Backbone as a ProteinNet text record, in pm:
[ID]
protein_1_A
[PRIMARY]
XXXXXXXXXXXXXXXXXXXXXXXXXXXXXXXXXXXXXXXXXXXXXXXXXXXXXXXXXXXXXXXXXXXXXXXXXXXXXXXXXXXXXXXXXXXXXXXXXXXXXXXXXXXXXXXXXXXXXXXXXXXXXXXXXXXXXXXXXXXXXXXXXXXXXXXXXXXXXXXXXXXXXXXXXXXXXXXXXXXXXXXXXXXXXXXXXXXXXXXXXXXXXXXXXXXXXXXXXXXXXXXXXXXXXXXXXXXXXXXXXXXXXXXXXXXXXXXXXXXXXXXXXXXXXXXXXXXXXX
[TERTIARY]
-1110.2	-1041.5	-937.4	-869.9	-724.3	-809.4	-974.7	-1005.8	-1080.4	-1076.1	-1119.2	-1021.1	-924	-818.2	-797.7	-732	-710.5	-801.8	-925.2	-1022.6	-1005	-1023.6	-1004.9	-844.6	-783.9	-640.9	-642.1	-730.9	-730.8	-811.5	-910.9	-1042.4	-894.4	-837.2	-768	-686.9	-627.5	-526.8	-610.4	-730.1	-770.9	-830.4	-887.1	-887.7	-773.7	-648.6	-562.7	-514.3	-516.9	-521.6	-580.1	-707.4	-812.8	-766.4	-747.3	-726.6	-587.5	-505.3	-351.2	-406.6	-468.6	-544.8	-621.2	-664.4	-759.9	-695.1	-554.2	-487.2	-413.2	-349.3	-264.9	-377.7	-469.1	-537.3	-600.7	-639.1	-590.6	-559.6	-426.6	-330.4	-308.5	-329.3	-319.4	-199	-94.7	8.1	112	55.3	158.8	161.2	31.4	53.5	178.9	197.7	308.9	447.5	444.3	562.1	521.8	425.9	372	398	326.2	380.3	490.8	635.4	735	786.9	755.5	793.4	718.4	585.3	520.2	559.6	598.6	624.7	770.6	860.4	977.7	981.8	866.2	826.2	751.7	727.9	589.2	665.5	806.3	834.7	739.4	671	572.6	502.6	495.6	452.2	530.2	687.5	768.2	793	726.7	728.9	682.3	576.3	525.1	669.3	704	863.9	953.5	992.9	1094.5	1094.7	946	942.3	927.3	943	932.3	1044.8	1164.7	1233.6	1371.2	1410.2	1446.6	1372.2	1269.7	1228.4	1200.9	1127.5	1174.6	1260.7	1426.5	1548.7	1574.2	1545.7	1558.1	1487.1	1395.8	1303.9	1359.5	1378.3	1475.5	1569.5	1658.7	1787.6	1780.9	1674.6	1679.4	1627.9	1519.3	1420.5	1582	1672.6	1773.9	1870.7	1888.6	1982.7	1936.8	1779.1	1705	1717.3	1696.6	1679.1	1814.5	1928.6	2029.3	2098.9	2068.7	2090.9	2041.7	1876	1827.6	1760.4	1769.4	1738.7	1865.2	1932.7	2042	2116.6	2126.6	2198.1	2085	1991.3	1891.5	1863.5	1830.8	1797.2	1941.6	2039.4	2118.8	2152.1	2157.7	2210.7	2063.9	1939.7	1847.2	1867.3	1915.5	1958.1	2083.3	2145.4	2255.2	2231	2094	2025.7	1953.4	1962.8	1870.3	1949.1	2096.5	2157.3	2303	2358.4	2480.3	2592.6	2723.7	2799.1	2771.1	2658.1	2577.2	2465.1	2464.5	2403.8	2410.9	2537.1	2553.3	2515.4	2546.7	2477.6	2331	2281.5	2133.7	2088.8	2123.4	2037.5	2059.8	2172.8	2206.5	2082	2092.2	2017	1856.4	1812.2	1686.9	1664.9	1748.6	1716.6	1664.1	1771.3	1791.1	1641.6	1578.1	1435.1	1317.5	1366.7	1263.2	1254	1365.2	1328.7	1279.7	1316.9	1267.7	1164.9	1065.2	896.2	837.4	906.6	893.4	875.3	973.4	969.1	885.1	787.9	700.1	591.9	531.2	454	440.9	551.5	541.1	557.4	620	617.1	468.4	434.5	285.8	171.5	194.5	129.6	148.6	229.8	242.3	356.1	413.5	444	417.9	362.9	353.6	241.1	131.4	7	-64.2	-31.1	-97.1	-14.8	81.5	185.9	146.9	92.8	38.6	-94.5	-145	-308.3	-279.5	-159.1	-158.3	-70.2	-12.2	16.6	-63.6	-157.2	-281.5	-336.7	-362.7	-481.4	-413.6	-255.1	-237.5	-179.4	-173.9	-157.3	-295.3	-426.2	-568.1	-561.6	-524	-548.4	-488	-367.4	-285.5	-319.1	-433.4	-518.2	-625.2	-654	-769.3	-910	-846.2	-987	-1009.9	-996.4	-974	-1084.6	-1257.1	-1362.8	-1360.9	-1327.8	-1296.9	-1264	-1164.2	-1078.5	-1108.9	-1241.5	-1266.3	-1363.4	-1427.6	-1560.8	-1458.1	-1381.9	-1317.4	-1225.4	-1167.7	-1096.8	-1085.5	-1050.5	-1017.3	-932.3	-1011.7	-891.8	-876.1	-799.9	-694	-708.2	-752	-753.8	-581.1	-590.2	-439	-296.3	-179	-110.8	6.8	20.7	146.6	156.6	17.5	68.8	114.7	135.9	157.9	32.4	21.3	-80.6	-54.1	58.5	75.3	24.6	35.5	10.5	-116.6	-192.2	-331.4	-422.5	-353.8	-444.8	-436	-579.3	-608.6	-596.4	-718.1	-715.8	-817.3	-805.4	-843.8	-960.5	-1050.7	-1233.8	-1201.8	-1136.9	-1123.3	-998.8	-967.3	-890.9	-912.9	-866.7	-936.9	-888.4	-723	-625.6	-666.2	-598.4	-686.4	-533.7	-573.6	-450.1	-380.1	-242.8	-159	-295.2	-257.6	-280.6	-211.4	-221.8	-97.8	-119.4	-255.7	-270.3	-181.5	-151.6	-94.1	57.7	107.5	259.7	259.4	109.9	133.9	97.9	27.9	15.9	158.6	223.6	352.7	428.3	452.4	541.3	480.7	377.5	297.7	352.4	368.3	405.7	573.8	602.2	773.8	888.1	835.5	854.2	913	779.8	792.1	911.6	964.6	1101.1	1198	1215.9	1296.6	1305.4	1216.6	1172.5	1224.1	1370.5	1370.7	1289.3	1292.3	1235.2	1056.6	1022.1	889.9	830.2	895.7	837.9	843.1	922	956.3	809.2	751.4	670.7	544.9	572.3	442.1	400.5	518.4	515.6	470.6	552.2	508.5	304.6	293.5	136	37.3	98.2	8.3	-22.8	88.8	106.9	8.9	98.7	51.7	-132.2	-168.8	-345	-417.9	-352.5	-399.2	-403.4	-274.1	-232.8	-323.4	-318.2	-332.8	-486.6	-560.4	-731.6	-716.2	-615.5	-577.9	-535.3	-479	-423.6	-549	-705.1	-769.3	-876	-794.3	-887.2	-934	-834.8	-890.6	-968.4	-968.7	-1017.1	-1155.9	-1174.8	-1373.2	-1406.8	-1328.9	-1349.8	-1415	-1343.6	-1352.9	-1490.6	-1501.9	-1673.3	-1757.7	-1711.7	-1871.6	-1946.7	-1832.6	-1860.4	-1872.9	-1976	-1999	-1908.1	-1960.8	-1830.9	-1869.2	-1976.3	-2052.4	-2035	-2041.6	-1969.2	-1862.8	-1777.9	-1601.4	-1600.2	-1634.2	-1662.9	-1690.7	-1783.8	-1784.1	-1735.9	-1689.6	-1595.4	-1466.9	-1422.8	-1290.9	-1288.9	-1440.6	-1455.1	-1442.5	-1522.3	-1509	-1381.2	-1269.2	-1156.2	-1074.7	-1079.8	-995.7	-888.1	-858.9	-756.5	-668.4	-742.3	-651.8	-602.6	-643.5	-554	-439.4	-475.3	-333.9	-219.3	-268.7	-146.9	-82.1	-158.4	-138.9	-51.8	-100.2	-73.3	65.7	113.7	214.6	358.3	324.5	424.5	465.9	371.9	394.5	440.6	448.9	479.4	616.4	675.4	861.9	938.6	846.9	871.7	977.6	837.9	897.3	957.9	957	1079.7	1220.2	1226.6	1382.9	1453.6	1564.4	1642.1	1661.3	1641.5	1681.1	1577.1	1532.6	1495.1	1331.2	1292.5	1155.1	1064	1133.4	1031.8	954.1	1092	1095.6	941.6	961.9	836	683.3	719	572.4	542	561.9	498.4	487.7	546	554	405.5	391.9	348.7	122.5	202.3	75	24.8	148.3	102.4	46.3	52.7	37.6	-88.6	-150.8	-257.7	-319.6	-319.7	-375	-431.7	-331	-311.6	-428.6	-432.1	-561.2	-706.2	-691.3	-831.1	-834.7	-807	-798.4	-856.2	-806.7	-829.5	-974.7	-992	-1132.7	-1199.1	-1186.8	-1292.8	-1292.1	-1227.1	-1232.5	-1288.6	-1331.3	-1360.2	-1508.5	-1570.6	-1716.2	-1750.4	-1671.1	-1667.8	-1766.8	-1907.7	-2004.3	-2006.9	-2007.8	-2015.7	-2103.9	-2154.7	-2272	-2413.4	-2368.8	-2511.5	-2561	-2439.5	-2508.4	-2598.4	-2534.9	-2599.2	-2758.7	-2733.8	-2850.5	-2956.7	-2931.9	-3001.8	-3075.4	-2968.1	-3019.8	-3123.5	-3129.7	-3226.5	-3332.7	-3345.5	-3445.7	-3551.9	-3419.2	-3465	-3527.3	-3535.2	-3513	-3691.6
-748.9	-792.1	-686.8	-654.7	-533.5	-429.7	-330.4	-283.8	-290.1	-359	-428.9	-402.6	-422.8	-461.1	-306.6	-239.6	-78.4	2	-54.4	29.5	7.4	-135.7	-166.3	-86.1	-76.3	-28.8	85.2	141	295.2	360.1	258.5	287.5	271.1	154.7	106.3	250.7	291.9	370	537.2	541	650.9	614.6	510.4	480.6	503	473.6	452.6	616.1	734.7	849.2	899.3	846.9	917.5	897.3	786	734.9	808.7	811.5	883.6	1031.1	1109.7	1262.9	1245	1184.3	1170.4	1114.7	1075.4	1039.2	1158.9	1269.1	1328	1424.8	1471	1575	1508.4	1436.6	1365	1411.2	1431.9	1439.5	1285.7	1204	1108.1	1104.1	1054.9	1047.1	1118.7	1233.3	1291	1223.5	1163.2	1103.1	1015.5	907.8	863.7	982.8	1052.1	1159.5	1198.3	1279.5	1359.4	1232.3	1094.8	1050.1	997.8	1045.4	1019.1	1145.3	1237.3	1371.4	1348.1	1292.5	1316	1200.5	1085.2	1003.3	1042.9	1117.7	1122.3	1234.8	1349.9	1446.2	1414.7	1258.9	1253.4	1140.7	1091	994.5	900.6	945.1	828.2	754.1	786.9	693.1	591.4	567.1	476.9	389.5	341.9	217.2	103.8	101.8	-25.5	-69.4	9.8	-41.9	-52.3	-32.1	-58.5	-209.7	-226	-354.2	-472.7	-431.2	-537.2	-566.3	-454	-442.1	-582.7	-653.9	-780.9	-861.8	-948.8	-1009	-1005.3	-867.7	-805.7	-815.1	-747.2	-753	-938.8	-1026	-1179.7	-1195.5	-1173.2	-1196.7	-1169.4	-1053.2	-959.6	-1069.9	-1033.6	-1136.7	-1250	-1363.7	-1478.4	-1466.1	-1387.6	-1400.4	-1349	-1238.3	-1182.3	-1346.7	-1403.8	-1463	-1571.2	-1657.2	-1713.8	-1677	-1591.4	-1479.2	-1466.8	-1464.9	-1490.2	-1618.5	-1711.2	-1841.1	-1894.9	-1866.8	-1937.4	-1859.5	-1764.1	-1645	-1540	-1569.6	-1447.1	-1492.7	-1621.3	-1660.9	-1635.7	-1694.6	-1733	-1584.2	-1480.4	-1364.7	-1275.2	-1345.8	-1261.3	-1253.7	-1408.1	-1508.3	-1441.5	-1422.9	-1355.2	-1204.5	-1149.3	-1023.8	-972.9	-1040.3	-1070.6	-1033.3	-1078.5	-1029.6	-884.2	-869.4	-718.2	-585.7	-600.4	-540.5	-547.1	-616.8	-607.4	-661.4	-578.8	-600.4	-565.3	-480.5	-430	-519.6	-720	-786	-813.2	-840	-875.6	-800.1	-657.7	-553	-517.9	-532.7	-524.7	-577.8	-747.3	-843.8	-856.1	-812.1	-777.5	-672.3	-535.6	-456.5	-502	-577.8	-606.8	-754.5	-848.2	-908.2	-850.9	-749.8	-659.1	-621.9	-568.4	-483.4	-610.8	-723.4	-834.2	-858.6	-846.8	-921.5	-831.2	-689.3	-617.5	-634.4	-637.5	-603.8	-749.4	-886	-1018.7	-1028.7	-949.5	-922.3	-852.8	-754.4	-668	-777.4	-806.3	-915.5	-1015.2	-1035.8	-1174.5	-1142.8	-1005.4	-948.5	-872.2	-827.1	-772.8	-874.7	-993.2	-1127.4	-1149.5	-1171.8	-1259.2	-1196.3	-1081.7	-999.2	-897.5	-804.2	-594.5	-581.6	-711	-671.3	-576.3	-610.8	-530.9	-412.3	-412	-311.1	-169.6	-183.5	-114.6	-122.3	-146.7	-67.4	18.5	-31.7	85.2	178.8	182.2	310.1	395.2	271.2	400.9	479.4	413.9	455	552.8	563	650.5	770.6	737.4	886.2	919.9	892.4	915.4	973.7	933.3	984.1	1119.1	1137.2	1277.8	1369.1	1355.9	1439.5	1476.2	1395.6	1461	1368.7	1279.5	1177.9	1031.8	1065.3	967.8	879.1	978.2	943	865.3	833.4	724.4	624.3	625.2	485.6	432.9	489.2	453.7	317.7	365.4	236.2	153.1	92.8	-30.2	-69.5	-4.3	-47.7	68	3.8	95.6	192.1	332.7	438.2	493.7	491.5	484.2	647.3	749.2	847.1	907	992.4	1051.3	1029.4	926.4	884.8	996.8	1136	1211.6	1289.2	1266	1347.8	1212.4	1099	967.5	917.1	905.5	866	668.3	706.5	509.9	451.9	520.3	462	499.2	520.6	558.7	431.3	380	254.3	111.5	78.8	17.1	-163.5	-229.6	-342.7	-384.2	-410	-401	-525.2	-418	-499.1	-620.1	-568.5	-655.6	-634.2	-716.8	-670.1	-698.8	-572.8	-562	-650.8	-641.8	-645.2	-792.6	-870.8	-1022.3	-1077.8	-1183.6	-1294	-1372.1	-1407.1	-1443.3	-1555.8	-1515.6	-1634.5	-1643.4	-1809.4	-1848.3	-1745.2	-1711	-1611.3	-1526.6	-1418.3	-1311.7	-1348.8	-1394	-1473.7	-1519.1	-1648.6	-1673.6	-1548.7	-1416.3	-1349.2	-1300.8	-1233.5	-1195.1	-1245.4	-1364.8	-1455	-1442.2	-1426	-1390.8	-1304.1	-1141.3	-1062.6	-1050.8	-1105.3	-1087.1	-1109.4	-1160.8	-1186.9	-1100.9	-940	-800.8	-779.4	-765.4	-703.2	-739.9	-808.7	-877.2	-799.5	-709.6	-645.4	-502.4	-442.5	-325.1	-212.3	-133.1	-12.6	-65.1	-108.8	-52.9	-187.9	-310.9	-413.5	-405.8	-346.3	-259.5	-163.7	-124.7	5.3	-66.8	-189.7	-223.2	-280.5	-373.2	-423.4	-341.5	-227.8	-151.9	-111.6	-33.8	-28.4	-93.9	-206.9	-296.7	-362.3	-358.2	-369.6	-250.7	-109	-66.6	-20.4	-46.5	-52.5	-155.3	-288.6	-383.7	-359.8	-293.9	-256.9	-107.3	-23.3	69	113.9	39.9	34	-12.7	-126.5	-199.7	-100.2	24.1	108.3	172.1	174.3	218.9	110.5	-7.1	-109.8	-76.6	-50.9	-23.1	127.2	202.1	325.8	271.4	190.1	192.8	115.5	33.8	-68.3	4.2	118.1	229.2	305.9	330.8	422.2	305	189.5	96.1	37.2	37.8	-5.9	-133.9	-180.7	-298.5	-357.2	-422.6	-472.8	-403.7	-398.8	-282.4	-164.7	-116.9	19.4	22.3	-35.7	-41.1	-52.7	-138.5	-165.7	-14.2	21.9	126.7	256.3	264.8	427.4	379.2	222	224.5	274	227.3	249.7	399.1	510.2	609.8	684.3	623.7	691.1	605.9	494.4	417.2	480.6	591.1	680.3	704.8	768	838.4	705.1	604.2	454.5	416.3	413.7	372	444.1	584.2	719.2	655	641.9	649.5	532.5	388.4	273.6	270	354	346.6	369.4	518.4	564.1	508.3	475.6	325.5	217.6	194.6	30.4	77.7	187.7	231.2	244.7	316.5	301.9	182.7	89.3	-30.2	-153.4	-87.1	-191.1	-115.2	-7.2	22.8	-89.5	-140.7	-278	-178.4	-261.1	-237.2	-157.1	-7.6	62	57.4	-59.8	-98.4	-106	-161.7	-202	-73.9	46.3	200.8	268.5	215	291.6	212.3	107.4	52.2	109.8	152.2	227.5	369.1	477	571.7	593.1	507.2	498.5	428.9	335.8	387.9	498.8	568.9	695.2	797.4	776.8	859.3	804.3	723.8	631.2	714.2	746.5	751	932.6	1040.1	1142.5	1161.1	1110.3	1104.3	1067.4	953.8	958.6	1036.2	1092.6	1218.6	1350.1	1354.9	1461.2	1503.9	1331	1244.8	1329.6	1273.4	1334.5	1428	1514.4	1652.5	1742.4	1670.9	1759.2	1726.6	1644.8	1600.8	1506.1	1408.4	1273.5	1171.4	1108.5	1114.3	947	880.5	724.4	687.2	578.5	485.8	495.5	467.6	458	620.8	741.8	846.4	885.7	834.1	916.7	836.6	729.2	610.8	694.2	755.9	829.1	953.2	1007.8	1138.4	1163.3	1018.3	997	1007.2	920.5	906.6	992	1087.1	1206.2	1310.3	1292.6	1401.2	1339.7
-3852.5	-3730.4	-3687.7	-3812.2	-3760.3	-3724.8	-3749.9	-3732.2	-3618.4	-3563.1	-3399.1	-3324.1	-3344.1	-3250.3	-3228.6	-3320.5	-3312.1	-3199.9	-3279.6	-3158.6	-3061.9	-3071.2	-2831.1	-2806	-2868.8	-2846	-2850.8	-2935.3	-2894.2	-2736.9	-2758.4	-2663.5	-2512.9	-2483	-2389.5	-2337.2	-2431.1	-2396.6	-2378.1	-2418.7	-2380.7	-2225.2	-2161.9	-2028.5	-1927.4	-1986.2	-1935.9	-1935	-2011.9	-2017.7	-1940.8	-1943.5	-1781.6	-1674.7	-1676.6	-1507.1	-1441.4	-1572.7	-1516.4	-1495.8	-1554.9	-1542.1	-1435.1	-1395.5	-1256.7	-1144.1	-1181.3	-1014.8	-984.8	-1137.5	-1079.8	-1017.8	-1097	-1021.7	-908.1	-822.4	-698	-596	-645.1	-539.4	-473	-419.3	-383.8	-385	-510.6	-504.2	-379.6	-367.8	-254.7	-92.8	-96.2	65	110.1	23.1	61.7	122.4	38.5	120.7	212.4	216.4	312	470.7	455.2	558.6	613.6	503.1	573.5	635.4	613.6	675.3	805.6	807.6	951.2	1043.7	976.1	1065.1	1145.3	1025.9	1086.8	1219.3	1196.7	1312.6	1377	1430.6	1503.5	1577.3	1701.4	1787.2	1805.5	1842.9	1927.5	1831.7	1684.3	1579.7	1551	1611.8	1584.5	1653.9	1796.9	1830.7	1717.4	1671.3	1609.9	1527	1445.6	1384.6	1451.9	1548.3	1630	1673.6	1720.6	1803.6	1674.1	1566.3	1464.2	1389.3	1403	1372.1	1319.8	1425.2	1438.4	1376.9	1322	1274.6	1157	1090	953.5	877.9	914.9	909.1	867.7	972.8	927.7	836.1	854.3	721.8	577.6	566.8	468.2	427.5	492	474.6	436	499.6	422	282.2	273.4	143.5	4	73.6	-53.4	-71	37.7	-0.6	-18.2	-40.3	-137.5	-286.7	-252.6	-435.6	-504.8	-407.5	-484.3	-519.1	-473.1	-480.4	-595.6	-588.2	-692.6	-791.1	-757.1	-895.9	-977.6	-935.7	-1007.2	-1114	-1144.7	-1223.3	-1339.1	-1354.8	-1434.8	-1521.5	-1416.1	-1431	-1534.2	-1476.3	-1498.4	-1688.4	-1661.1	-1799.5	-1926.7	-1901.7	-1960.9	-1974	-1859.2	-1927.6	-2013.8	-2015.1	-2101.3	-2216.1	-2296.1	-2434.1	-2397.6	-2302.9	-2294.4	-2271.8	-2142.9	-2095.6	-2112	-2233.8	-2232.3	-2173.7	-2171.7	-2049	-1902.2	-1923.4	-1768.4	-1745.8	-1744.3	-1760.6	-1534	-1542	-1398.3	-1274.6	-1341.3	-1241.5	-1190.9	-1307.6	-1318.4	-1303	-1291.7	-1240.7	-1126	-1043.5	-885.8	-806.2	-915.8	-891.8	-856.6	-956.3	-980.6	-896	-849.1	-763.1	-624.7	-589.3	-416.6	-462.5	-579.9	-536.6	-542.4	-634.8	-572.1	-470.3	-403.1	-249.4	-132.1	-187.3	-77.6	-106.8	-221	-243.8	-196	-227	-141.7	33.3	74.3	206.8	244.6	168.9	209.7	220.9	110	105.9	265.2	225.9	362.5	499.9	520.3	622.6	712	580.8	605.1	634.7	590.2	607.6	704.3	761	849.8	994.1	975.3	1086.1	1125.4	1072.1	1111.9	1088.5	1048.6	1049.3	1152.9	1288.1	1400.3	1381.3	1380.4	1425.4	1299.8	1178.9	1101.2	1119.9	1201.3	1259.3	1339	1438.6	1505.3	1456	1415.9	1306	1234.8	1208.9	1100.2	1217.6	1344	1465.1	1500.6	1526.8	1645.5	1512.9	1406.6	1304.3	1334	1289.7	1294.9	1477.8	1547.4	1688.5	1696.5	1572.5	1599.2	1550.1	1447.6	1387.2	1413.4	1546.5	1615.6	1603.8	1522.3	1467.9	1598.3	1713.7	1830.8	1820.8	1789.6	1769.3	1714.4	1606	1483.1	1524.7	1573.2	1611.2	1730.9	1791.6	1945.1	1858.1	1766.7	1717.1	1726.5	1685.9	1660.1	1764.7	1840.8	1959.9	2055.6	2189.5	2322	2340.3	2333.1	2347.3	2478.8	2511.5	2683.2	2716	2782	2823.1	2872.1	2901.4	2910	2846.4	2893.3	2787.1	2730	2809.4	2855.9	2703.1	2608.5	2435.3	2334.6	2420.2	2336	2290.3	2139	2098.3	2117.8	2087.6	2071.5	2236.5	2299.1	2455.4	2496.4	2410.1	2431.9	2349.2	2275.4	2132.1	2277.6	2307.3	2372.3	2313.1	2335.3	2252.2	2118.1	2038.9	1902.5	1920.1	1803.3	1876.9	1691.8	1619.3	1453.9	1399.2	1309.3	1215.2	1078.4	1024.4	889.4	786.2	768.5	710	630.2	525.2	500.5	533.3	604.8	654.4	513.2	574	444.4	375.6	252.5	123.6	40.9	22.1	-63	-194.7	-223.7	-371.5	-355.8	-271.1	-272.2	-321.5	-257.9	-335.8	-496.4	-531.5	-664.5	-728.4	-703.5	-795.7	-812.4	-667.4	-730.7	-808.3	-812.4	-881.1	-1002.5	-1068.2	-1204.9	-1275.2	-1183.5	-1215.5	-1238.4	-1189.4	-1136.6	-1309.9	-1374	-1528.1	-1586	-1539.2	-1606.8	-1627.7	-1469.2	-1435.2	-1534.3	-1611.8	-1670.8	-1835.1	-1850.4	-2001.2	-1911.9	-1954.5	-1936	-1906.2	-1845.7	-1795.3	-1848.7	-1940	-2004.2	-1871	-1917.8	-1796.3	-1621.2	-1601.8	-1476.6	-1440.9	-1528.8	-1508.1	-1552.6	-1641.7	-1596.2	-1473.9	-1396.3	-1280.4	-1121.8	-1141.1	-1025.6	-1090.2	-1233.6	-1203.4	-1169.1	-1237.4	-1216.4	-1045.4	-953.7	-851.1	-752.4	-797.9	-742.8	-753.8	-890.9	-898.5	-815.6	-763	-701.9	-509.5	-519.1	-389.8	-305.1	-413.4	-379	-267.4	-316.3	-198	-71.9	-90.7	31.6	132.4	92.3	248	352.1	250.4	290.8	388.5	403.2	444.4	614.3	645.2	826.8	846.9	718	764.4	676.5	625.5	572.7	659.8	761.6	881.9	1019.6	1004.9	1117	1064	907.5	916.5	918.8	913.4	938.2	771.4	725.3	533.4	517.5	488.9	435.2	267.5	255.8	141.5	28.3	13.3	-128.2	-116.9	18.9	27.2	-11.9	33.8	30.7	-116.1	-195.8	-326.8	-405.3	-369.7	-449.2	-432.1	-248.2	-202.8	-304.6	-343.1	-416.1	-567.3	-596.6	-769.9	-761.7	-690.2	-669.2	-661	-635.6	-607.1	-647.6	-785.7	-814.6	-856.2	-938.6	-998.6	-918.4	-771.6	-664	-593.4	-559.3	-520.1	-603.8	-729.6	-790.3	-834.7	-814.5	-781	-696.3	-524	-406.9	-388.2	-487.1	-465.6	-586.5	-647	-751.8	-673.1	-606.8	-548.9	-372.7	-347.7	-236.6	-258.8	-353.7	-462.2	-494.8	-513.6	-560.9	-445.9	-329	-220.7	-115.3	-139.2	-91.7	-156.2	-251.4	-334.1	-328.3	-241.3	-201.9	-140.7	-163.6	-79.5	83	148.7	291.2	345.8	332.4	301.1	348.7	251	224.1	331.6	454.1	563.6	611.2	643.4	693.1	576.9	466.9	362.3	421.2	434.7	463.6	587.7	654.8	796	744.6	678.1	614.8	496.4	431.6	350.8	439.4	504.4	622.3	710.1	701.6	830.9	689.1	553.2	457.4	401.2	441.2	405.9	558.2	614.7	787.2	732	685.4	731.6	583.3	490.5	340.2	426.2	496.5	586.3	659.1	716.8	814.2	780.6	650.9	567.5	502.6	432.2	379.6	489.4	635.1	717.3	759	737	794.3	667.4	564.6	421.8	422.9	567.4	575.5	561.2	557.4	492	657.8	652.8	724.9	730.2	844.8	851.8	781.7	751.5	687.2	726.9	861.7	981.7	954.6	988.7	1016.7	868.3	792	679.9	606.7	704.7	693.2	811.5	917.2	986.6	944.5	925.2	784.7	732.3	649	518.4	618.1	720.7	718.1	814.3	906.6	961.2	872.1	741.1	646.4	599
[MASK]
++++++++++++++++++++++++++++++++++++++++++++++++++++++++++++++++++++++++++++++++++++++++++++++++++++++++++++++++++++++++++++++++++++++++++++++++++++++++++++++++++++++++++++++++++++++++++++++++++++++++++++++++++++++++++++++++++++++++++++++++++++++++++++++++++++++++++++++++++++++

């Protein structure tokens, strides 16, 4: 039995070795930056946050001062055995980043859903990929160099509407936080391995991917998602902060598809044509 266990434990952690060697060589990880530099040089990518701005912010605010009401004591009084006289701080600390990553959640559910399509569309429109984003909705001719005033009206949406799951899983996870640094780090991977495919949902929507496709372009590039999806996941668990990363962290999700296709990356249909031209 002890000689069972070892193995899967060895076998585990040599998976877990690959997958970290195969995100960094990737690159993945870097998009998230890369799209806060472009969002911050690119104006016209910042309506969608602007106009969401107010409601977010409420959002925010109630969810911290939920979290401090009925989570800080509890949290705090438990870290007490973990953290010392630095029991009160840290559970201050570590409340402010629950609630920002809470607010992401519920915000993305249920407010900035549109407002982050068009973010992905009109980064994808600034790269030249207009073609792309015409399959799925109306792209507006002229528009003065504004990509945002060019994204017409949207033929789907990809994104999956709130479920109560998405909340009970967080709340599953939320435990971690509570086990110093090592539970912390499992919380964001684990987060961010779950999260991380999800940025690519409107761009396999846009080549025309059926769910087996999508299924397997993710198995294909699972390594480079949970890079992508790690450092997006620290992101927006900044307090305050957080909302500004989730549009960032989409325009960095936008500028990787962009890339995807400019390295040859060929729709479904066309390459279903191909075959059979061939």
């Amino acid at each position: 039995m002890t000689a069972r266990v070892k193995e899967t434990t060895v076998q585990e952690a040599e998976h877990l070795r690959q997958l970290t060697e195969d995100g960094v060589k990737s690159g993945a990880y870097i998009y998230p930056i890369r799209g806060i530099y472009y969002y911050l040089s690119h104006r016209d990518l910042w309506s969608p946050l602007t106009s969401k701005l107010v409601p977010t912010i409420t959002t925010g605010l109630g969810v911290t001062t939920f979290m401090f009401v009925f989570t800080y004591l509890p949290q705090a009084a438990i870290m007490a055995f973990t953290s010392g006289p630095l029991a009160a701080l840290s559970a201050a600390l570590l409340v402010l980043s629950e609630s920002s990553t809470l607010t992401m959640v519920l915000s993305k559910a249920l407010l900035i859903e549109d407002s982050l399509i068009d973010t992905f569309d009109g980064t994808l429109m600034s790269r030249g990929q207009s073609e792309l984003v015409a399959r799925e909705r109306t792209v507006k001719s002229g528009g003065a160099g504004n990509v945002m005033a060019r994204l017409g009206k949207l033929a789907g949406k990809p994104f999956a509407k709130f479920t109560p799951q998405a909340i009970i899983r967080y709340f599953m996870f939320l435990p971690l936080n509570l086990i110093p640094i090592v539970g912390t780090i499992a919380f964001v991977v684990l987060q961010g391995r779950r999260t991380g495919p999800q940025a690519h949902n409107r761009y396999y929507q846009l080549k025309g991917m059926d769910k087996t496709q999508r299924e397997q372009a993710i198995e294909k590039r699972k390594a480079a998602y949970a890079s992508f999806g790690i450092v997006a996941v620290l992101l927006e668990m900044i307090p305050i902060a957080g909302i500004f990363f989730a549009y960032t962290n989409t325009v960095g999700a936008a500028l990787w598809a962009a890339d995807l296709e400019q390295k040859g990356s060929t729709a479904p249909a066309l390459r279903e044509q191909a075959k059979k031209a061939s």
